[in-house]
Amino acid sequence: MGRIFNFSAGPSILPVEVLEEASRQLVDYNNSGMSLIEMSHRGKIYDEVHSGAIVLVREILQVPDDYEIIFIQGGATLQFGMVPMALLTADSSADFVVTGTWAKKAYQDARLIGNAQIIWDGADEKYRRIPSIDELSLHDDAVYVHICSNETIDGIQWQQLPDTGGIPLIVDMSSDIMSRPVDWNKVSMLFAGTQKNLAPAGMALVIMKKSLVGKARKDIPAYLRYDLHANENSLYNTPPTFTVWMTNLTLHWLKRIGGLPEIEKRRDRKAAMLYDAIDNSGGYYTSPVDKNSRSTMNVVWHMPDEQLENKFVNDAEKEGLSGLKGHRSVGGLRASIYNAMPVEGVQTLVEFMHRFMEKHG
Ligand code: PMP
């Protein structure tokens, strides 16, 4: 069976070149006589892959020298707890912009540690939009502000990150990492689970200003200490070597095709194709989110009734378009169009949408 178009939200599609390269090298890595994932993580061969991935992150995202790049297991969810454990104390506070499911989860974990304060909540508007900067009343004494740059479930995305002045901005970029440049004048820390735009599941990429690493608590269990991970080049303990290897290969692919400028072009083209199909359907397909908050990574939409939505998902699956069911908490449809999704995949989906509407609309 050939490859189908996989629109899953994560784990999600990876570049086919990356999968092919990995399968060529899986059993015998570069004539070493063993697989990379069987080797010591302290050896020279693995180190090249590991350090190479970190160098590529720095290069592609143009990460300044005063930021650490760290790989940590536990996905983005561990970061929801690890950030407040490191930076928030019982007598300090942090601000949260609750734009959807994922920002809310971060808030809920932080609340267990210290004084987490919601400074904007989109729940009453069903997480339909990203707030404008003047709707946010930051607390001057907050130790950080948390936002989620792209809400994977609700399909909304900050078009521009807010300027929080002197208060460190911490961004969960799990679902739009490597799809846009990062303005390091605004961002003190970001983290992202790898299973969307980087690799399979198994770790988070963390990029953190050195001054913030310096402020992180040290009287906590070792694995939760950012300073240890940073000082040991993310080799404090055994890293998820397969995921790091795949990250390396994906970043090489990204660089080869032209880096972020090329990815941004493809991203905008793919997103425009899908939103046009929704907007030009005469109301058959409807987008629940505000136009100026639309995500370029996770496109969500509804259809006249749930039965039709189910039929759409099932019929699409038969045509090799997989993973289009919306998240169980919000229903509807969702197409995740991460970096590895080719324009051709979106073209095929859009044609299917036209045909489905002609037949059942
Ligand atoms: N943040 C966002 C924006 C996500 O999309 C996800 C997962 N879909 C998470 C956090 C949680 O990530 P993980 O499953 O890697 O813990």
XYZ file of C-alpha atoms and ligand atoms in Angstrom:
377
model
C 0.000 0.000 0.000
C 1.269 3.483 -0.862
C 1.434 6.393 1.566
C -1.786 8.251 2.223
C -2.250 11.883 3.261
C -2.201 11.960 7.051
C -3.903 15.017 8.564
C -3.555 13.866 12.202
C -2.834 16.468 14.858
C 0.038 14.569 16.439
C 1.829 12.270 16.219
C 1.598 13.432 12.666
C 3.012 13.307 9.181
C 6.803 13.415 8.807
C 8.688 14.142 5.584
C 8.867 10.919 3.578
C 12.553 11.594 2.868
C 13.197 11.539 6.612
C 11.419 8.208 7.055
C 13.270 6.727 4.095
C 16.638 7.904 5.365
C 15.896 6.506 8.828
C 14.825 3.146 7.440
C 17.947 2.921 5.278
C 20.115 3.541 8.332
C 18.071 1.828 11.023
C 19.809 -1.552 11.150
C 23.386 -0.492 10.431
C 24.095 3.165 11.086
C 26.759 4.531 8.729
C 28.526 1.145 8.539
C 29.061 1.058 12.287
C 27.620 -2.454 12.464
C 24.813 -1.458 14.802
C 21.786 0.757 14.955
C 22.110 4.287 16.272
C 19.392 3.441 18.795
C 21.489 0.572 20.184
C 24.526 2.741 20.835
C 25.748 4.478 23.936
C 24.531 8.041 24.143
C 28.041 8.925 25.352
C 29.736 7.765 22.159
C 31.119 9.915 19.355
C 28.649 8.737 16.721
C 25.568 9.557 18.757
C 27.066 12.830 19.901
C 27.350 14.054 16.333
C 23.655 13.453 15.800
C 22.684 14.980 19.145
C 24.862 18.077 18.991
C 24.101 18.405 15.283
C 20.389 18.659 16.046
C 21.017 21.403 18.598
C 23.182 23.341 16.123
C 20.433 23.079 13.496
C 17.782 24.377 15.913
C 20.016 27.369 16.640
C 20.641 28.008 12.974
C 17.099 27.609 11.658
C 15.396 29.593 14.428
C 18.293 32.045 14.717
C 18.508 31.487 18.442
C 20.789 34.089 20.088
C 23.812 32.957 22.113
C 22.248 33.933 25.408
C 19.612 31.199 25.072
C 20.007 27.513 25.962
C 18.598 24.823 23.692
C 17.516 21.760 25.643
C 15.864 18.417 24.878
C 13.703 17.052 27.699
C 11.529 13.944 27.808
C 7.947 14.113 29.009
C 6.551 16.114 26.110
C 5.004 19.550 26.404
C 2.838 18.332 29.266
C 5.836 17.967 31.557
C 6.700 21.579 30.743
C 3.264 22.659 32.027
C 4.431 21.547 35.466
C 8.172 21.975 35.148
C 8.050 25.693 34.266
C 6.127 26.729 37.395
C 8.135 24.299 39.564
C 11.281 26.024 38.400
C 10.145 29.638 38.295
C 7.066 30.104 40.448
C 7.051 30.078 44.230
C 4.194 30.039 46.712
C 4.490 33.795 47.140
C 4.975 34.888 43.526
C 2.528 34.979 40.628
C 2.422 34.250 36.905
C -0.045 35.441 34.249
C -1.886 33.118 31.864
C -3.694 33.955 28.648
C -6.221 31.151 28.295
C -6.885 30.900 24.583
C -7.947 27.262 24.539
C -7.494 23.746 25.791
C -3.704 23.801 25.937
C -3.165 27.162 27.633
C -5.771 26.093 30.164
C -3.891 22.898 30.975
C -0.716 24.881 31.589
C -2.653 27.197 33.916
C -4.169 24.278 35.821
C -0.749 22.806 36.559
C 0.780 26.146 37.557
C -2.087 26.767 39.967
C -0.904 23.793 42.004
C 2.474 25.408 42.534
C 1.878 29.104 43.043
C -0.375 32.014 42.281
C -1.380 31.497 38.644
C -3.644 34.267 37.404
C -5.790 34.215 34.290
C -5.503 37.620 32.627
C -7.721 36.745 29.669
C -10.022 33.789 29.095
C -11.660 32.934 25.782
C -13.905 30.197 27.233
C -17.123 32.263 27.085
C -16.491 32.906 23.393
C -15.737 29.225 22.855
C -12.061 29.910 22.216
C -12.917 31.583 18.940
C -10.187 34.172 18.894
C -6.842 35.406 20.143
C -7.095 38.603 22.242
C -5.557 41.866 21.143
C -2.676 43.165 23.195
C -4.770 45.930 24.808
C -7.155 43.341 26.228
C -4.368 41.922 28.360
C -3.788 43.540 31.726
C -0.458 42.141 32.809
C 0.500 42.185 36.472
C 3.713 44.176 36.909
C 5.012 41.727 39.482
C 4.299 38.551 37.466
C 7.370 36.339 37.159
C 6.275 35.306 33.672
C 3.396 35.345 31.202
C 2.330 32.080 29.573
C 0.708 31.866 26.156
C 0.099 29.083 23.651
C 1.028 30.364 20.184
C -1.219 27.893 18.361
C -4.175 26.135 19.952
C -4.085 22.763 18.235
C -7.648 21.750 19.138
C -9.457 25.056 18.690
C -7.581 26.065 15.539
C -6.561 29.572 16.583
C -3.103 31.121 16.461
C -1.377 34.292 17.601
C -0.522 36.064 14.337
C 1.979 38.157 16.256
C 3.246 37.390 19.704
C 2.502 40.044 22.338
C 5.183 42.342 23.687
C 5.145 41.815 27.452
C 7.847 44.404 28.170
C 9.951 43.458 31.165
C 7.904 40.376 32.081
C 9.366 37.184 30.561
C 7.083 35.678 27.920
C 6.914 31.861 27.871
C 5.353 30.332 24.782
C 4.009 26.839 24.186
C 4.826 26.408 20.486
C 4.080 22.686 20.311
C 1.999 22.913 17.166
C 3.656 25.744 15.252
C 7.331 25.340 16.085
C 9.528 25.547 12.960
C 6.663 27.013 10.940
C 7.472 30.651 11.773
C 10.452 32.704 12.919
C 10.662 33.571 16.619
C 11.041 37.192 17.710
C 13.657 36.769 20.435
C 13.121 40.332 21.598
C 9.751 39.182 22.883
C 10.269 35.542 23.844
C 12.228 34.497 26.955
C 11.376 30.825 26.697
C 9.557 28.484 24.383
C 8.820 24.803 24.476
C 7.307 22.347 22.038
C 6.473 18.658 22.069
C 8.323 17.139 19.121
C 5.521 15.042 17.625
C 4.215 17.602 15.137
C 6.820 19.570 13.243
C 9.989 17.859 14.441
C 9.975 14.140 15.063
C 8.003 11.303 16.620
C 6.758 11.743 20.193
C 9.141 11.373 23.095
C 10.488 14.755 24.072
C 10.127 18.498 24.121
C 12.383 21.098 22.615
C 12.993 23.849 25.165
C 14.696 27.140 24.351
C 15.320 29.298 27.379
C 17.153 32.510 28.083
C 20.275 31.824 30.137
C 19.258 34.434 32.702
C 15.991 32.540 33.225
C 17.836 29.226 33.560
C 19.912 30.972 36.224
C 16.751 31.869 38.142
C 15.295 28.351 37.980
C 15.109 26.442 41.262
C 17.871 23.996 42.065
C 16.392 22.430 45.190
C 14.108 20.136 43.222
C 14.561 16.597 41.810
C 17.363 16.464 39.278
C 15.316 15.770 36.178
C 13.221 18.895 36.755
C 16.270 21.191 36.850
C 16.774 23.234 33.699
C 20.303 24.146 34.769
C 21.380 20.485 34.863
C 19.944 19.765 31.418
C 21.572 22.895 30.009
C 24.977 22.328 31.611
C 25.089 18.711 30.423
C 24.083 19.516 26.819
C 20.808 17.569 27.349
C 22.817 14.475 28.271
C 22.265 14.554 32.013
C 20.533 11.207 31.679
C 19.814 8.892 28.741
C 18.056 10.955 26.074
C 15.384 9.505 23.738
C 17.994 8.811 21.081
C 15.558 7.811 18.344
C 13.547 11.016 18.703
C 16.698 13.135 18.727
C 17.907 11.363 15.577
C 14.584 12.016 13.824
C 14.716 15.651 14.934
C 18.150 15.915 13.359
C 16.917 14.410 10.088
C 13.810 16.620 9.977
C 15.869 19.750 10.572
C 18.288 18.730 7.794
C 15.272 18.313 5.519
C 13.926 21.706 6.541
C 17.245 23.363 5.820
C 17.586 21.576 2.480
C 14.233 22.772 1.174
C 15.040 26.388 2.022
C 14.461 26.791 5.764
C 11.778 28.944 7.312
C 11.289 31.297 4.326
C 10.274 28.358 2.114
C 8.204 26.694 4.855
C 6.309 29.939 5.396
C 5.471 30.156 1.698
C 4.185 26.586 1.637
C 2.341 27.098 4.932
C 0.466 30.165 3.689
C -0.400 28.532 0.404
C -1.786 25.395 2.068
C -3.774 27.351 4.664
C -5.213 29.717 2.030
C -6.357 26.784 -0.117
C -8.290 25.256 2.763
C -9.794 28.469 4.125
C -10.837 29.456 0.592
C -12.582 26.111 0.185
C -14.457 26.745 3.451
C -15.291 30.408 2.719
C -16.436 29.699 -0.848
C -18.747 26.820 0.053
C -21.834 28.996 0.513
C -22.043 28.066 4.181
C -21.819 24.304 3.684
C -18.456 24.279 5.431
C -18.181 26.835 8.234
C -15.206 28.002 10.229
C -15.990 28.610 13.923
C -13.008 30.912 14.453
C -12.445 34.612 13.814
C -10.737 35.324 10.516
C -7.803 37.156 12.039
C -7.105 34.367 14.528
C -7.112 31.487 12.071
C -4.429 28.867 12.512
C -2.129 28.043 9.628
C -1.375 24.638 11.163
C -4.709 23.243 12.346
C -7.707 24.187 10.218
C -11.044 23.418 11.889
C -14.505 23.537 10.362
C -18.071 22.328 10.754
C -20.684 20.912 8.408
C -24.500 21.117 8.523
C -24.868 18.145 10.893
C -22.863 15.537 12.729
C -24.024 12.696 10.523
C -22.612 14.437 7.459
C -19.393 15.149 9.333
C -19.006 11.463 10.136
C -19.730 10.505 6.549
C -17.179 13.058 5.366
C -14.503 11.580 7.632
C -15.277 8.010 6.561
C -15.480 8.748 2.833
C -12.275 10.800 2.978
C -10.503 7.932 4.694
C -11.458 5.648 1.805
C -9.780 8.088 -0.570
C -6.545 8.147 1.367
C -7.246 11.315 3.389
C -6.808 10.321 7.000
C -7.164 11.895 10.447
C -9.770 14.553 9.636
C -12.043 14.103 12.653
C -12.054 17.100 14.989
C -10.857 16.624 18.558
C -13.438 14.768 20.651
C -13.902 17.806 22.911
C -15.049 20.147 20.110
C -16.308 17.865 17.314
C -16.381 18.950 13.667
C -13.475 18.470 11.310
C -9.811 19.340 11.580
C -7.015 19.166 9.052
C -3.554 19.475 10.546
C -1.307 20.775 7.815
C 2.100 20.717 9.435
C 5.362 21.338 7.593
C 5.591 17.824 6.159
C 2.129 17.927 4.547
C 2.729 18.499 0.828
C 0.681 21.098 -1.076
C -0.573 18.162 -3.134
C -2.171 16.662 0.003
C -4.150 19.830 0.641
C -5.066 20.048 -3.054
C -6.457 16.495 -2.877
C -8.445 17.361 0.261
C -9.882 20.517 -1.287
C -10.986 18.585 -4.387
C -12.610 15.999 -2.133
C -14.448 18.783 -0.257
C -15.846 20.120 -3.560
C -16.983 16.694 -4.676
C -18.535 15.865 -1.315
C -20.491 19.111 -1.319
C -21.762 18.573 -4.875
C -22.993 15.118 -3.950
C -24.451 15.765 -0.507
C -24.920 19.537 -0.268
N 0.552 22.014 23.873
C -0.014 21.940 22.655
C -0.269 23.200 21.910
C -0.338 20.697 22.113
O -0.897 20.629 20.903
C -0.069 19.523 22.853
C -0.356 18.145 22.312
N -1.192 18.044 21.280
C 0.503 19.653 24.120
C 0.806 20.912 24.593
C 0.821 18.445 24.956
O 1.924 17.850 24.408
P 2.478 16.407 24.829
O 1.448 15.433 24.390
O 3.759 16.338 24.081
O 2.676 16.407 26.291
